[in-house]
Tab-separated table of C-alpha atoms and ligand atoms in Angstrom:
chain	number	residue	atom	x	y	z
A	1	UNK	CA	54.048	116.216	141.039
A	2	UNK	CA	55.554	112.469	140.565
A	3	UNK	CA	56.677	110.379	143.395
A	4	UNK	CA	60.408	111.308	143.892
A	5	UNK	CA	60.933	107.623	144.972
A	6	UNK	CA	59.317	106.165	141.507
A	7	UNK	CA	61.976	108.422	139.887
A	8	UNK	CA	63.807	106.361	137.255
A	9	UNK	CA	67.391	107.807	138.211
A	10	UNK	CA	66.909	107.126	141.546
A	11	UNK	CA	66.387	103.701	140.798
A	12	UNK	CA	69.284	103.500	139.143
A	13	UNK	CA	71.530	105.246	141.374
A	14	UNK	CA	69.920	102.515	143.892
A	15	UNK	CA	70.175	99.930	141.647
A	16	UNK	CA	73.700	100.714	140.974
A	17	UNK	CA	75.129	101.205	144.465
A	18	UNK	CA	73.676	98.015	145.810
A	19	UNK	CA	75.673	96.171	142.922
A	20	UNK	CA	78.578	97.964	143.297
A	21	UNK	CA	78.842	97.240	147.194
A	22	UNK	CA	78.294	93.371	146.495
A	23	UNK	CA	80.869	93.381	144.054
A	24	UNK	CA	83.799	94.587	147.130
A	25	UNK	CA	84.151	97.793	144.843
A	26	UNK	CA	82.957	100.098	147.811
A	27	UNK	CA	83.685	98.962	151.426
A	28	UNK	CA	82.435	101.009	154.108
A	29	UNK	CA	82.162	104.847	152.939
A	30	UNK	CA	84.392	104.142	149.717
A	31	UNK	CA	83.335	105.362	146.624
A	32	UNK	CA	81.094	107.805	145.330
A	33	UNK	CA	79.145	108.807	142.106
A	34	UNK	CA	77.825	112.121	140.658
A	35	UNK	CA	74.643	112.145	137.934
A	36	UNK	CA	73.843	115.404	135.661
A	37	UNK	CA	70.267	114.891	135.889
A	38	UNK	CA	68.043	116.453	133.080
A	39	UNK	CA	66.566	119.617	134.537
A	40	UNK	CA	62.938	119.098	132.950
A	41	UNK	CA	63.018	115.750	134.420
A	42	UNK	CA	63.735	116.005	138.032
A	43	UNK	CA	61.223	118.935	137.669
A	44	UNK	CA	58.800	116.467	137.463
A	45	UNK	CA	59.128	115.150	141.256
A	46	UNK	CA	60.618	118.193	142.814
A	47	UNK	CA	59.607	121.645	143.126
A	48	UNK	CA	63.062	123.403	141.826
A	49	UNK	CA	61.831	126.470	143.585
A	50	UNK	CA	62.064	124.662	147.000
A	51	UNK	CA	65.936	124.751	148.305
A	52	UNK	CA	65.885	123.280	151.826
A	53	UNK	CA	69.241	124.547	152.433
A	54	UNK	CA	72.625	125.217	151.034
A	55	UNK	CA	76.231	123.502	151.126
A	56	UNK	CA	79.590	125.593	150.420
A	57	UNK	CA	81.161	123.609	147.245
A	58	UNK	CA	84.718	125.278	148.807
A	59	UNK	CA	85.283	126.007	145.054
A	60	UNK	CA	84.296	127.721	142.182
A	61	UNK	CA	82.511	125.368	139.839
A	62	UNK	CA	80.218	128.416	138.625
A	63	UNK	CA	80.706	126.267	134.637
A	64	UNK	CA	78.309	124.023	136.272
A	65	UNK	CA	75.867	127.121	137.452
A	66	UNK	CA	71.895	125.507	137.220
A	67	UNK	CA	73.305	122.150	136.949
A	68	UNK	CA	71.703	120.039	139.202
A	69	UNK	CA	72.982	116.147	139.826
A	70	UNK	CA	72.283	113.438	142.313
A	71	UNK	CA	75.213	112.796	144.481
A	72	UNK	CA	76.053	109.908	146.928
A	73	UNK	CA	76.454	111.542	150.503
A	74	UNK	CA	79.786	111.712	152.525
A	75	UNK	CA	80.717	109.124	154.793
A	76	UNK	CA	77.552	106.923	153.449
A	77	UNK	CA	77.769	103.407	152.753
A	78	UNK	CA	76.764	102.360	149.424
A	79	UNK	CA	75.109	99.353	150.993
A	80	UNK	CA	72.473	101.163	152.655
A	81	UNK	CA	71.480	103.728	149.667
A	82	UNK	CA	68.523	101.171	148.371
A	83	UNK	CA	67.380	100.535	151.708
A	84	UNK	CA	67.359	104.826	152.673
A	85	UNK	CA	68.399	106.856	149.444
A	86	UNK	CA	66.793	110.165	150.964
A	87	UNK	CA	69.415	110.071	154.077
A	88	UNK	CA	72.436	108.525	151.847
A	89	UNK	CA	71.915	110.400	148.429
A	90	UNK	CA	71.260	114.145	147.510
A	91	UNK	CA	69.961	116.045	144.807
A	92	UNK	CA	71.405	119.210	144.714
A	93	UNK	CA	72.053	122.242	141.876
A	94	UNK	CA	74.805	124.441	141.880
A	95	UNK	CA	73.840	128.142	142.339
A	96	UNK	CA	74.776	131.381	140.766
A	97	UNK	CA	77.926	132.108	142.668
A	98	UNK	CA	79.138	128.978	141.528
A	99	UNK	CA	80.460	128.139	145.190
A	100	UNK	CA	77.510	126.897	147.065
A	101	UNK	CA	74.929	124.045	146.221
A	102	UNK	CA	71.215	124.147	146.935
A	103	UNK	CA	69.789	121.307	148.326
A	104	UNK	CA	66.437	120.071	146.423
A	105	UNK	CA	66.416	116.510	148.016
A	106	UNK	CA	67.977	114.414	150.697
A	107	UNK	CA	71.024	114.048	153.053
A	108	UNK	CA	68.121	113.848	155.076
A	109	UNK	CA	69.773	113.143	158.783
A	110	UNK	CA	71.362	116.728	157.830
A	111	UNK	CA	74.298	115.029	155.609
A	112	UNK	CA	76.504	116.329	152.952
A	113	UNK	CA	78.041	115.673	149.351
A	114	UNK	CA	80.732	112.991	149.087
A	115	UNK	CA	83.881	114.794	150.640
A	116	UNK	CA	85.338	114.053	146.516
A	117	UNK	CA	82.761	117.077	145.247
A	118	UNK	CA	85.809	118.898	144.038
A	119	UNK	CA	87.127	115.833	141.469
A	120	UNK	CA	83.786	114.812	140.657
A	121	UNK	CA	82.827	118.470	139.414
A	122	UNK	CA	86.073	119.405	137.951
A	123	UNK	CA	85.862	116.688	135.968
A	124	UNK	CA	82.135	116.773	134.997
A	125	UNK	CA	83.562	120.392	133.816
A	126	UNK	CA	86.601	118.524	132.166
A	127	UNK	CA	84.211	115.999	130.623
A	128	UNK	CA	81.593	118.825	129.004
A	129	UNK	CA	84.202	119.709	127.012
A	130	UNK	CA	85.786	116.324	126.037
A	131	UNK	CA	82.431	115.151	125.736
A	132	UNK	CA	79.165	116.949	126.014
A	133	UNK	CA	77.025	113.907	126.151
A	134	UNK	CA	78.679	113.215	129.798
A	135	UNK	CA	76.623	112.754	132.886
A	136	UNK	CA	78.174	110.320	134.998
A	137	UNK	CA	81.349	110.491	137.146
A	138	UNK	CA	81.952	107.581	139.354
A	139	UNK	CA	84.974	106.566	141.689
A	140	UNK	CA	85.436	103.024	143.493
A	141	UNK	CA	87.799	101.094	145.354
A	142	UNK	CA	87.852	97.681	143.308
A	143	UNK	CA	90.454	94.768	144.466
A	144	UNK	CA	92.392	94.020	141.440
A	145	UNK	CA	93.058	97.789	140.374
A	146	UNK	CA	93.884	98.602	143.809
A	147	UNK	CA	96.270	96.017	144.465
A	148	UNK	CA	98.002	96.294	140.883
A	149	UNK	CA	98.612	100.091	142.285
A	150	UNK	CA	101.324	98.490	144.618
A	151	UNK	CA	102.761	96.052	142.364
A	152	UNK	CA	103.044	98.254	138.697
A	153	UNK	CA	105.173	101.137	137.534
A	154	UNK	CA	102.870	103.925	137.547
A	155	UNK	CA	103.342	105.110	134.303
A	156	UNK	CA	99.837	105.278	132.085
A	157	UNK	CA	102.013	103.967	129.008
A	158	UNK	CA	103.029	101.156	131.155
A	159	UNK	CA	99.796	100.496	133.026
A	160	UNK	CA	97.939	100.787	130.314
A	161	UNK	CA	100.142	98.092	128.010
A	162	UNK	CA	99.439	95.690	131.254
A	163	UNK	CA	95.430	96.165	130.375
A	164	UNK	CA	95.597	96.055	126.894
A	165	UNK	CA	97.914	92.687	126.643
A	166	UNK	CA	96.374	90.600	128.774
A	167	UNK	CA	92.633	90.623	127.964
A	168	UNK	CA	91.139	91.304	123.873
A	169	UNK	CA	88.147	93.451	125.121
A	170	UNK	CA	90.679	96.081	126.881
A	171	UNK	CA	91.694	97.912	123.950
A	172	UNK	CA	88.512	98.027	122.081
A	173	UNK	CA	86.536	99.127	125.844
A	174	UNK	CA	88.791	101.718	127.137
A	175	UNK	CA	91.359	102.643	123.323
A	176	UNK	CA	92.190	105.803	124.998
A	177	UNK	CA	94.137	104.050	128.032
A	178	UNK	CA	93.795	104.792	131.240
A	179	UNK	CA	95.061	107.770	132.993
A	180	UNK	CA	97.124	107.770	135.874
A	181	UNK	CA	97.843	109.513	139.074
A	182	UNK	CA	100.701	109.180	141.437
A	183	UNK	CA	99.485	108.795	145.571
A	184	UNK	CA	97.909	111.788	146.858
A	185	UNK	CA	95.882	113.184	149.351
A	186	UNK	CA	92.017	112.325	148.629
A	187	UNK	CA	89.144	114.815	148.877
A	188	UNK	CA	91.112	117.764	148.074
A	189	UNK	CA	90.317	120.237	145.433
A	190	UNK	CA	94.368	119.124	144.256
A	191	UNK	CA	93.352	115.938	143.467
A	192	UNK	CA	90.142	117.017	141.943
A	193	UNK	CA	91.914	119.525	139.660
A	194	UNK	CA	94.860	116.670	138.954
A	195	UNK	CA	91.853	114.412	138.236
A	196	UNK	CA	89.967	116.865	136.070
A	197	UNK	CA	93.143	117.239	134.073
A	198	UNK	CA	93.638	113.543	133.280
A	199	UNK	CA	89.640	113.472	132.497
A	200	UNK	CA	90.156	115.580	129.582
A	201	UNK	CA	92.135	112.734	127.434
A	202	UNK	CA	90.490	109.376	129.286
A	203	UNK	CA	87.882	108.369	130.239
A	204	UNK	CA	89.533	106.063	133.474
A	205	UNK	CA	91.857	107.648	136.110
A	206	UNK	CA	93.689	105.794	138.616
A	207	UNK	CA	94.603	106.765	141.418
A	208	UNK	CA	97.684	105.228	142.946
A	209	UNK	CA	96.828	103.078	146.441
A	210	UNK	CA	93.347	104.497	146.525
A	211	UNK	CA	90.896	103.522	143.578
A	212	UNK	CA	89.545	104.789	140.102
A	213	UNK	CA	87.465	107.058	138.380
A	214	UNK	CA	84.982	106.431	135.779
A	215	UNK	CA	82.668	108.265	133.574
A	216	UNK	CA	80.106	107.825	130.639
A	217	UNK	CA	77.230	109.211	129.187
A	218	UNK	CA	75.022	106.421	131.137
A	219	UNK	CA	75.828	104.076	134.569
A	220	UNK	CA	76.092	101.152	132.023
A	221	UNK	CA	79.292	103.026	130.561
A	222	UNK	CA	80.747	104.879	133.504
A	223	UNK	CA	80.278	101.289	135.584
A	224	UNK	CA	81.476	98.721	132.089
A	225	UNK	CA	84.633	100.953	131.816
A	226	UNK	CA	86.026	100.429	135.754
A	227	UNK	CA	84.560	97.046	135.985
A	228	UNK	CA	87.032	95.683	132.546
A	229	UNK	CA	89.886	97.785	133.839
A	230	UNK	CA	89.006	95.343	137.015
A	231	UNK	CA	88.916	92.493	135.300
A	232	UNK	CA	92.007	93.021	132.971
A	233	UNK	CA	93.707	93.919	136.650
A	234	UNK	CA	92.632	90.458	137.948
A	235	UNK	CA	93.499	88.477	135.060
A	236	UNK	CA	97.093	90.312	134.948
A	237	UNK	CA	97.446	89.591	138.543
A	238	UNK	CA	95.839	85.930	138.978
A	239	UNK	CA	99.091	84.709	136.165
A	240	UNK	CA	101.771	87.332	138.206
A	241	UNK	CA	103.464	84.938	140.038
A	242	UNK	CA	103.510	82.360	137.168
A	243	UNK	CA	106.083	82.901	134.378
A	244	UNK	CA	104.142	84.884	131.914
A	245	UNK	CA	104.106	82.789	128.492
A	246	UNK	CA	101.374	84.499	126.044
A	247	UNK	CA	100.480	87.741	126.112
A	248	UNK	CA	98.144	90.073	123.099
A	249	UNK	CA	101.448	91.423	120.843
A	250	UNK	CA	101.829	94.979	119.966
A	251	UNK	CA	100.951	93.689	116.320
A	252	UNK	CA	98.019	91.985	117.373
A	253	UNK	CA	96.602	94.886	119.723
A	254	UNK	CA	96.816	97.251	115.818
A	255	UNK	CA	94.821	94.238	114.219
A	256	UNK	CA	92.023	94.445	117.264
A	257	UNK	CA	92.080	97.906	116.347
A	258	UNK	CA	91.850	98.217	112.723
A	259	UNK	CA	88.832	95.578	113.087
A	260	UNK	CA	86.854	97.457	115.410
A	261	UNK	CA	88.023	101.219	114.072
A	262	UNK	CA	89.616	102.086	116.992
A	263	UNK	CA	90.566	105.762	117.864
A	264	UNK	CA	93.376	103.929	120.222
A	265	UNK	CA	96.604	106.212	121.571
A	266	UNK	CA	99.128	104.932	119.468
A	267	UNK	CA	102.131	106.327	121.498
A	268	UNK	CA	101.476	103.507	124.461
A	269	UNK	CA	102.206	101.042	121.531
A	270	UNK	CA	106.030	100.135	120.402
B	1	2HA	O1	83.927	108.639	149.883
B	1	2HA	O2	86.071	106.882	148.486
B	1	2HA	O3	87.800	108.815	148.230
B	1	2HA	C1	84.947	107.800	150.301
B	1	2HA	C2	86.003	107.771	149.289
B	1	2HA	C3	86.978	108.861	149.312
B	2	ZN	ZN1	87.917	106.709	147.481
């Protein structure tokens, strides 16, 4: 058996969270990421047999039954996951009943999955289906996207237009748009169902005075998708109290996308 702590994806996961927190994305507790991990492969640093205990989901995601991903742990700090990833991390598989997860690895000082288990799983289900090369679901708490939350009709036409016009790269990153969600109340199986729903047509979800939602076949995806919604965000709001004299034209956002092929949603354009 390998060294669970030479394990590629928990490098990454480390790698990943340490970035994130120096980037302001994930203050404190905020934030959290989910990994579908490739069964043969974490067999090679775990004995799968071995559950050291098991954690009520508090829903059914039985679609997910054998699954097993590595999940940041609830109320840990991204900042300390490279310095202690077997107390702040878990690897854990979801069993047959579909409502309880076994515990292969981690939450070491007796911890539990991020408190956002529900969204995360209903939309890795959500994802499957959109996209069954998924693996990553990841939510933050970046500046920009946050703030623009207070300042922006909430609409994902309108949102999304905001993105698009002020930066080239939006429209060819994220074509889709982003989806949005109106406030509600976090770490509830609502919001993970309202999140899942939204998941099933984009990629990015925001959610209104709390943060977004990500996800991608790989980190690099999951992470380059929020982090150009961020910048588009910043560059949107660093001109907003400045009258706004250029911005990309509904014309010019088709000629981005006829260069690059873009499968873009041509209803948020006039
Ligand atoms: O895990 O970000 O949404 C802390 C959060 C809750
Ligand atoms: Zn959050």
């Amino acid at each position: 058996m390998k060294d669970i702590f030479t394990a590629p994806f928990l490098e990454e996961m480390k790698r990943t969270t340490a970035n994130m927190y120096r980037l302001g994305y994930d203050e404190r507790n905020g934030g959290n990421i989910s990994w579908m991990l490739d069964e043969a492969e974490v067999g090679e640093y775990l004995d799968l047999t071995n559950v050291l205990r098991t954690i009520p989901t508090g829903f059914d995601a039985s679609a997910l039954t054998g699954k097993i991903f590595i999940v940041t742990g609830t109320g840990k700090y991204f900042k300390n996951v490279e310095t202690d990833p077997e107390t702040n991390l878990g690897i854990i598989r979801i069993a047959k009943d579909g409502v309880t997860a076994e515990l292969l690895w981690g939450y070491k000082d007796g911890g539990s999955f991020t408190s956002e288990l529900p969204a995360h799983l209903m939309s890795h289900i959500a994802r499957q289906s959109a996209d069954p090369g998924n693996r990553i679901i990841m939510h933050c708490h970046p500046d920009y996207t946050l703030s623009l939350t207070g300042v922006h009709e909430m609409t994902e036409r309108a949102v999304t237009r905001t993105l698009w016009k002020v930066m080239t790269e939006s429209i060819v990153v994220f074509p889709e748009g982003v989806g949005v969600l109106p406030w509600m109340v976090c770490g509830t199986n609502e919001i993970g169902e309202a999140t899942a729903e939204k998941m099933k047509d984009f990629r990015l979800v925001i959610w209104t005075l709390h943060g977004i939602y990500g996800c991608g076949k790989t980190m690099d995806e999951a992470f380059g998708l929020i982090e150009t919604v961020e910048k588009a965000a910043k560059m949107y709001l660093l001109g907003a109290a400045l009258p706004r004299i250029n911005e990309i034209t509904d014309d010019q956002l088709r000629a981005v996308a006829a260069r690059f092929n873009l499968n873009y949603r041509k209803e948020f354009l006039d």
